[in-house]
XYZ file of C-alpha atoms in Angstrom:
506
model
C 5.806 4.806 -24.561
C 2.526 4.089 -26.357
C -0.230 2.347 -25.624
C -2.733 0.629 -28.072
C -6.154 -1.493 -27.660
C -7.074 -5.084 -27.718
C -9.201 -5.994 -30.873
C -11.828 -7.510 -29.561
C -15.489 -5.602 -28.116
C -14.839 -4.868 -24.181
C -17.385 -5.307 -21.696
C -18.417 -1.614 -20.098
C -17.793 -1.814 -16.610
C -20.757 -2.289 -14.445
C -21.903 -0.167 -11.545
C -20.748 -2.914 -9.622
C -16.867 -3.167 -10.805
C -15.654 -0.549 -8.241
C -16.704 -2.005 -5.024
C -15.465 -5.589 -6.230
C -12.316 -4.243 -7.301
C -11.943 -2.376 -3.808
C -13.033 -5.926 -2.204
C -9.919 -7.429 -3.747
C -7.701 -4.352 -2.093
C -9.493 -5.290 1.112
C -8.583 -9.062 0.603
C -4.793 -8.765 -0.347
C -4.722 -6.301 2.063
C -5.709 -8.527 5.404
C -2.909 -10.414 4.685
C -0.258 -7.830 5.983
C -2.176 -7.798 9.440
C -3.792 -11.476 9.878
C -0.812 -12.573 11.988
C -0.353 -9.474 14.376
C -2.673 -11.707 16.939
C -0.784 -14.333 17.133
C 3.110 -12.452 16.566
C 4.074 -13.237 20.363
C 3.235 -17.064 20.212
C 4.476 -17.571 16.454
C 7.733 -19.010 18.233
C 5.624 -21.620 19.968
C 3.366 -21.950 16.847
C 6.104 -23.354 15.053
C 8.381 -24.730 17.463
C 11.059 -22.527 16.423
C 13.559 -19.417 17.684
C 12.005 -15.581 18.041
C 14.428 -14.463 15.755
C 12.912 -17.259 12.962
C 9.530 -16.378 14.143
C 9.890 -13.371 12.409
C 10.265 -14.869 9.019
C 7.116 -15.264 8.871
C 6.379 -11.847 8.614
C 9.556 -10.326 6.617
C 8.569 -12.721 3.706
C 5.365 -11.400 3.125
C 7.017 -8.004 3.436
C 9.653 -9.057 0.278
C 7.699 -10.633 -1.721
C 4.910 -7.651 -1.639
C 7.106 -5.145 -2.180
C 9.042 -6.836 -5.625
C 5.444 -8.001 -6.989
C 4.177 -4.561 -6.957
C 5.995 -2.756 -9.579
C 6.585 -6.296 -11.619
C 2.864 -7.073 -11.270
C 1.644 -3.953 -12.865
C 4.344 -3.708 -15.959
C 2.111 -7.052 -16.351
C -0.513 -6.157 -16.338
C 0.052 -2.886 -18.776
C 1.259 -5.518 -21.488
C -1.013 -8.382 -21.173
C -4.588 -7.301 -19.604
C -4.575 -6.054 -15.600
C -7.294 -8.088 -14.925
C -6.072 -11.185 -15.840
C -3.230 -9.983 -13.339
C -5.142 -9.174 -10.685
C -6.870 -12.678 -11.043
C -3.635 -14.131 -11.176
C -2.575 -12.519 -8.388
C -5.893 -13.246 -6.231
C -5.341 -16.879 -7.231
C -1.244 -17.387 -5.650
C -2.839 -15.591 -2.601
C -5.431 -17.997 -2.061
C -2.422 -21.493 -3.083
C -0.369 -19.380 -0.463
C -2.978 -18.938 2.088
C -4.063 -22.934 1.794
C -0.028 -23.992 1.891
C -0.213 -21.827 5.619
C -3.464 -23.443 6.373
C -1.870 -26.895 6.074
C 1.573 -26.014 8.001
C 2.527 -26.225 11.674
C 6.622 -25.700 10.633
C 8.137 -22.721 10.026
C 9.712 -23.333 6.348
C 6.092 -23.983 4.700
C 4.839 -21.336 6.449
C 7.194 -18.949 5.238
C 6.861 -20.078 1.666
C 2.714 -19.640 2.039
C 3.258 -16.010 3.362
C 5.449 -15.064 0.841
C 3.339 -16.650 -1.704
C 0.640 -14.530 0.055
C 2.533 -11.150 -0.149
C 2.627 -11.583 -3.748
C -1.070 -10.375 -4.085
C -0.290 -6.700 -3.717
C 0.317 -5.705 -6.999
C -3.428 -6.613 -6.899
C -3.692 -2.579 -5.587
C -2.133 -1.220 -8.407
C -3.552 -3.852 -11.009
C -7.348 -2.315 -9.105
C -6.529 1.458 -10.152
C -5.362 0.892 -13.564
C -8.153 -1.299 -14.419
C -10.430 1.734 -12.928
C -8.541 4.289 -15.139
C -8.577 2.177 -18.485
C -12.720 2.217 -18.052
C -14.464 4.515 -15.664
C -15.561 7.938 -17.091
C -14.107 10.917 -15.466
C -16.712 11.230 -13.386
C -16.552 8.292 -11.299
C -12.994 8.159 -11.433
C -11.866 10.476 -8.667
C -13.659 8.391 -5.845
C -13.665 4.584 -7.027
C -9.257 5.491 -7.476
C -9.932 6.902 -3.813
C -11.738 3.694 -2.498
C -8.942 1.480 -4.114
C -6.030 3.164 -2.843
C -7.452 3.631 0.986
C -8.321 -0.570 0.738
C -5.060 -0.956 1.756
C -5.551 0.637 5.046
C -9.288 -0.266 5.241
C -8.231 -4.041 5.294
C -5.092 -3.903 7.583
C -7.686 -1.858 10.312
C -10.744 -4.102 9.605
C -8.282 -7.274 9.507
C -6.823 -7.000 13.091
C -10.549 -7.220 15.238
C -12.066 -10.036 12.873
C -8.510 -12.063 13.413
C -8.431 -11.334 17.293
C -11.743 -12.661 17.433
C -10.817 -15.959 15.068
C -7.147 -16.241 16.834
C -9.219 -16.227 20.493
C -11.743 -18.702 20.280
C -10.323 -20.951 17.016
C -7.403 -22.703 15.619
C -4.997 -20.248 14.512
C -5.124 -22.185 11.202
C -8.986 -21.047 10.740
C -6.817 -17.730 10.008
C -5.225 -18.789 6.887
C -8.476 -20.333 5.755
C -10.855 -17.421 6.014
C -8.180 -15.645 3.692
C -8.369 -18.484 0.822
C -12.289 -18.180 1.365
C -12.032 -14.628 1.070
C -9.466 -14.953 -1.957
C -11.657 -17.446 -3.580
C -15.284 -14.890 -3.459
C -13.174 -11.917 -4.542
C -12.082 -14.372 -8.071
C -15.547 -15.169 -8.513
C -16.892 -11.850 -8.117
C -14.024 -10.519 -10.662
C -14.673 -13.204 -12.860
C -18.548 -12.350 -13.131
C -18.333 -8.347 -12.888
C -14.811 -6.507 -13.718
C -14.126 -6.749 -17.516
C -10.344 -6.568 -18.783
C -9.247 -3.145 -20.227
C -8.819 -2.488 -23.095
C -5.323 -0.647 -23.144
C -1.953 -2.664 -23.701
C 1.124 -1.390 -23.234
C 3.728 -1.872 -26.731
C 7.239 -3.886 -25.891
C 7.945 -6.841 -23.893
C 8.380 -7.235 -20.301
C 11.997 -6.739 -19.005
C 12.893 -9.924 -17.467
C 16.625 -8.592 -16.094
C 15.094 -4.998 -15.066
C 12.578 -7.471 -12.877
C 15.153 -9.327 -11.720
C 17.610 -6.332 -10.692
C 14.735 -4.718 -9.092
C 14.042 -7.541 -6.469
C 17.377 -8.142 -5.606
C 17.573 -4.300 -4.846
C 14.590 -4.189 -2.873
C 14.996 -7.286 -0.996
C 18.979 -6.187 -0.274
C 17.675 -2.836 0.798
C 14.282 -4.055 2.806
C 15.864 -7.197 4.062
C 18.372 -5.295 6.573
C 15.383 -2.611 7.574
C 13.638 -5.663 8.586
C 16.140 -7.327 10.277
C 17.911 -5.008 11.609
C 17.307 -4.697 14.664
C 17.868 -8.258 15.264
C 21.072 -8.157 13.861
C 22.262 -4.742 14.744
C 22.261 -1.752 12.891
C 26.192 -1.828 12.852
C 26.712 -5.389 11.870
C 28.703 -5.792 8.987
C 26.097 -8.205 7.458
C 23.205 -5.013 8.097
C 25.857 -2.412 6.513
C 27.315 -4.537 3.728
C 23.152 -5.230 2.335
C 22.655 -1.540 2.423
C 25.805 -1.433 0.262
C 25.083 -4.193 -2.005
C 21.452 -2.956 -2.105
C 23.096 0.572 -3.889
C 25.102 -0.758 -6.063
C 22.599 -2.989 -7.161
C 20.153 -0.678 -7.498
C 22.108 1.970 -9.157
C 23.330 -0.498 -11.676
C 19.541 -1.414 -12.210
C 18.762 2.631 -12.831
C 20.975 3.081 -15.224
C 19.825 -0.373 -17.298
C 16.780 0.595 -17.249
C 17.671 4.530 -18.759
C 19.273 2.597 -21.648
C 15.953 0.241 -22.891
C 13.379 1.195 -24.906
C 10.340 -0.924 -22.754
C 12.271 -0.712 -19.244
C 10.153 -2.427 -16.473
C 10.160 1.459 -14.663
C 10.307 4.342 -17.301
C 13.102 6.747 -14.823
C 12.266 9.554 -17.100
C 8.566 9.376 -16.251
C 9.541 8.808 -12.471
C 11.998 11.893 -12.611
C 9.164 14.478 -13.463
C 8.222 16.486 -10.192
C 4.536 15.564 -10.084
C 5.546 11.895 -9.817
C 8.850 11.844 -7.595
C 7.251 14.010 -5.433
C 4.498 12.034 -5.004
C 6.148 8.996 -4.482
C 8.280 10.676 -1.638
C 5.118 12.185 0.093
C 3.975 8.546 0.156
C 7.014 7.159 1.870
C 5.887 9.745 4.594
C 2.436 8.510 4.791
C 3.158 5.048 4.718
C 5.907 5.761 8.118
C 2.915 7.480 9.411
C 0.420 5.320 8.347
C 1.853 2.315 10.517
C 3.084 4.021 13.571
C -0.855 4.229 15.129
C -1.059 0.893 13.840
C 1.738 -0.449 16.262
C 1.122 2.129 18.870
C -2.397 1.961 20.060
C -3.238 -1.363 20.055
C 0.239 -2.370 22.664
C -0.946 0.760 24.971
C -4.535 -0.758 24.869
C -3.608 -3.860 25.839
C -0.833 -3.406 28.468
C -1.850 -4.336 31.802
C -3.485 -1.532 33.978
C -1.014 -2.108 37.031
C 1.567 -0.249 34.861
C 0.293 2.619 35.607
C -0.373 3.391 32.198
C -1.765 0.695 30.498
C -5.709 0.735 29.525
C -6.426 -3.414 30.496
C -8.032 -4.392 26.942
C -8.845 -7.775 25.747
C -7.317 -8.504 22.556
C -10.196 -8.566 20.587
C -11.230 -5.068 21.926
C -8.284 -3.691 21.555
C -8.840 -4.519 17.772
C -12.789 -3.617 18.087
C -11.206 -0.157 19.302
C -8.820 1.008 16.436
C -10.216 -0.697 13.597
C -12.686 2.421 13.019
C -9.012 3.607 11.575
C -10.043 1.740 8.546
C -13.512 2.328 8.496
C -13.027 6.184 8.450
C -10.510 5.484 5.945
C -13.415 4.240 3.722
C -15.859 6.819 4.355
C -13.250 9.251 3.187
C -13.600 8.515 -0.217
C -16.737 10.654 -0.954
C -15.472 13.276 0.517
C -12.164 13.617 -1.167
C -13.810 13.017 -4.220
C -15.525 16.243 -4.178
C -12.516 18.088 -2.498
C -10.068 17.017 -5.184
C -12.785 18.144 -7.821
C -12.495 21.645 -6.227
C -8.909 22.186 -5.258
C -7.420 19.249 -7.095
C -5.588 16.141 -5.685
C -2.585 17.909 -4.787
C -5.153 19.943 -1.967
C -6.328 16.854 -1.502
C -3.207 15.379 0.207
C -2.045 18.621 2.075
C -5.168 18.673 3.890
C -5.038 15.350 4.946
C -1.597 15.474 5.433
C -2.369 18.214 8.270
C -5.203 16.397 9.542
C -2.364 12.783 10.543
C -0.228 15.974 12.383
C -3.081 17.124 14.209
C -4.117 13.523 15.017
C -0.629 12.718 16.213
C -0.209 15.989 18.094
C -3.538 15.501 20.134
C -2.713 11.994 20.748
C 0.423 13.065 22.305
C -2.079 14.395 25.299
C -4.879 11.845 24.942
C -3.263 8.575 25.797
C -4.599 7.747 29.059
C -8.466 5.958 28.033
C -9.732 3.718 25.739
C -12.286 6.555 24.123
C -9.059 8.882 23.236
C -7.444 6.363 21.665
C -10.803 6.332 19.356
C -10.774 9.510 19.208
C -7.333 9.024 17.755
C -7.583 6.645 15.340
C -10.834 8.600 14.228
C -8.909 11.705 12.918
C -6.101 9.700 11.998
C -7.776 7.693 9.282
C -9.875 10.451 7.998
C -6.389 12.174 7.054
C -4.880 9.202 6.214
C -7.871 8.035 4.313
C -7.751 11.743 2.198
C -4.259 11.517 2.198
C -3.748 8.226 0.434
C -6.838 9.136 -1.915
C -5.145 11.919 -3.177
C -1.989 9.474 -4.376
C -3.596 7.804 -7.153
C -4.842 10.986 -9.032
C -1.952 12.735 -8.782
C 0.090 9.922 -10.242
C -2.694 8.779 -13.225
C -2.405 12.479 -14.452
C 0.942 12.524 -14.769
C 1.696 9.216 -16.877
C 0.686 7.599 -20.148
C -2.386 5.499 -19.939
C 0.151 2.305 -21.017
C 2.358 2.883 -17.783
C -0.785 3.124 -14.988
C -0.048 -0.115 -13.763
C 3.764 0.493 -13.676
C 3.408 3.979 -11.959
C 1.040 3.204 -9.253
C 2.765 -0.170 -8.659
C 6.334 1.803 -7.815
C 3.553 3.822 -6.019
C 2.237 1.368 -3.702
C 5.990 -0.117 -2.866
C 6.753 3.777 -1.923
C 4.485 3.226 0.652
C 5.897 -0.431 1.346
C 8.827 0.783 1.964
C 7.525 3.922 4.174
C 5.878 1.564 6.349
C 9.602 -1.214 6.493
C 10.961 1.591 7.686
C 7.973 2.692 10.410
C 8.263 -0.876 11.793
C 11.895 -0.491 11.957
C 12.226 2.640 13.830
C 9.445 2.496 16.498
C 10.416 -0.935 16.774
C 13.768 0.129 17.803
C 12.417 3.124 20.028
C 9.858 0.691 21.781
C 12.148 -1.666 22.882
C 15.217 0.734 23.233
C 12.898 2.798 26.107
C 11.053 -0.506 27.516
C 10.974 -1.582 31.244
C 12.468 -5.101 31.496
C 10.167 -6.728 34.249
C 11.162 -10.469 34.495
C 12.891 -10.758 31.721
C 9.462 -9.731 29.446
C 9.857 -6.323 27.712
C 6.956 -3.803 28.329
C 6.915 -0.550 26.044
C 6.903 2.549 28.326
C 4.525 6.114 27.802
C 7.752 7.808 26.525
C 8.623 5.134 24.203
C 4.581 5.616 23.308
C 4.938 9.212 22.945
C 8.353 9.599 21.098
C 6.878 7.457 17.908
C 4.160 9.552 17.789
C 6.554 12.709 17.365
C 8.388 10.480 14.721
C 5.198 10.275 12.721
C 4.584 13.919 13.157
C 7.802 14.680 11.674
C 7.430 12.020 8.801
C 4.518 14.163 8.260
C 6.109 17.621 8.138
C 8.169 16.039 6.005
C 5.921 14.979 3.524
C 3.842 18.032 3.794
C 7.544 19.994 2.585
C 7.847 17.431 -0.606
C 3.840 18.017 -0.914
C 4.244 22.287 -1.331
C 6.948 21.008 -4.218
C 4.336 19.120 -6.584
C 2.483 20.959 -9.361
C -0.442 22.961 -9.468
C -3.543 22.660 -11.354
C -3.534 23.814 -14.713
C -5.349 26.327 -15.860
C -8.662 26.021 -17.248
C -8.371 27.558 -20.116
C -6.057 24.898 -21.541
C -7.462 21.905 -20.184
C -5.617 18.307 -20.844
C -7.495 15.127 -19.887
C -6.184 11.717 -19.662
C -8.427 9.011 -20.928
C -10.072 8.488 -18.132
C -12.699 5.301 -20.014
C -12.780 3.465 -23.222
C -15.318 5.817 -25.089
C -13.328 8.867 -23.758
C -10.412 6.716 -25.252
C -12.067 5.737 -28.667
C -13.327 9.027 -29.198
C -9.949 10.544 -28.844
C -9.024 8.176 -31.784
C -11.244 8.412 -34.052
C -11.279 12.179 -34.079
C -14.886 12.759 -32.048
C -12.992 14.956 -29.020
C -10.828 18.256 -30.035
C -7.397 18.000 -30.709
C -7.101 20.227 -27.432
C -9.365 18.405 -25.605
C -7.455 15.233 -26.669
C -5.806 12.600 -24.160
C -1.729 13.699 -23.986
C 0.153 11.037 -25.827
C 2.763 11.571 -22.385
C -0.098 12.144 -19.585
C 1.933 15.273 -18.690
C 0.847 17.361 -15.740
C -2.613 15.754 -17.358
C -5.011 16.123 -14.297
C -7.823 13.471 -13.267
C -10.830 15.493 -11.139
C -14.312 14.103 -10.607
């Protein structure tokens, strides 16, 4: 697949472009954890059964999974900034719908629209790849990639504080305000990318992928309620396999598919996406375990007796540390490459969970675990877009990063289902209330460690750095691409039309 540039002169990115794009990523990530502080109260707040209330969370997950690859491809075709603004606008509309709702159905509609904004993260990475000079690209993409964890981590204490002292609808008004601010900053600061992919949007491919993802993720998120051996659960998994196989066969026949499966099958892309699933699994475990451990009463013998707000503040360094690792990642990646940095990040995650097995008896120990895991997850997340961008053509950046973001979402979904099942099956029941046990928490940490080990195995299969004598640079900015087209860059240094084995360094 080839790419073109728009005929109009493009604005050059300013120094505020990266912070504004990262802020957009943080805003959309907030949607994933916005309701965590009031999860247990949702059935009463919406006057519905607990099994129905879970759809308020499931709907956001499903729409986010569907939106990421589709919005990435639309950005490649019609403009990444345009699609980024569209994603944010839909999120604002969804937040307002939820803010004005106190019943189940409109709340689900609003939450579905909020999840649609998850496509903003791969779009932001694509904008950076298209416009920034190579010396700024690595740290910028690292910050954008980490924004999904930063937003989730920072939202917990903020949402807990709001939920504890104000009407819960204020959470959505606040989210809408953040979305409006992000739209305004994007309009003022972020230029449109001049890069465009050739071809048309694959409508049938989008429908097929959406159907396959919903059929796959739905039983994962609802399997604990329905039963993992229930005919409905098994039937949906089977239908998902059939739909995705048929979708793949169709995509391979198209000249301009939604997802270029041949590119996706390259070792650099395939093993990066597989490792992304494992990183997503490990990231979500700490988000599920530590807040519960911190808030359990001390009368259990192992609970730490913290308030909702205090628990959020203690876990917040997870997101802050992820954000602070972006410049560290840039230095490490420049020297050793993103593959090595991914491996280092996963090793740190493994150390964090291993140490966590013996550090669950005090609040300060939870803080130490959050910082260690934040550093490891930050390095791992920062490495993923560089590995993807260095392995695909410029015309497929949005779609490829959208697929990678989807892989992380699948990892968090699997983690939520598995850890939820573990904690439920190991819980004590006191007065009809299930109380998670220390055994369940430790088993969850062991599962996270196993996921990291599997991710490390995938990372070792990634291709290494190309020898310095044979440089192959990806067009990291509009200026680089223009010079390559006009012959100002020597042929040996011109961007590869397929992006194969190319590498982005700081």
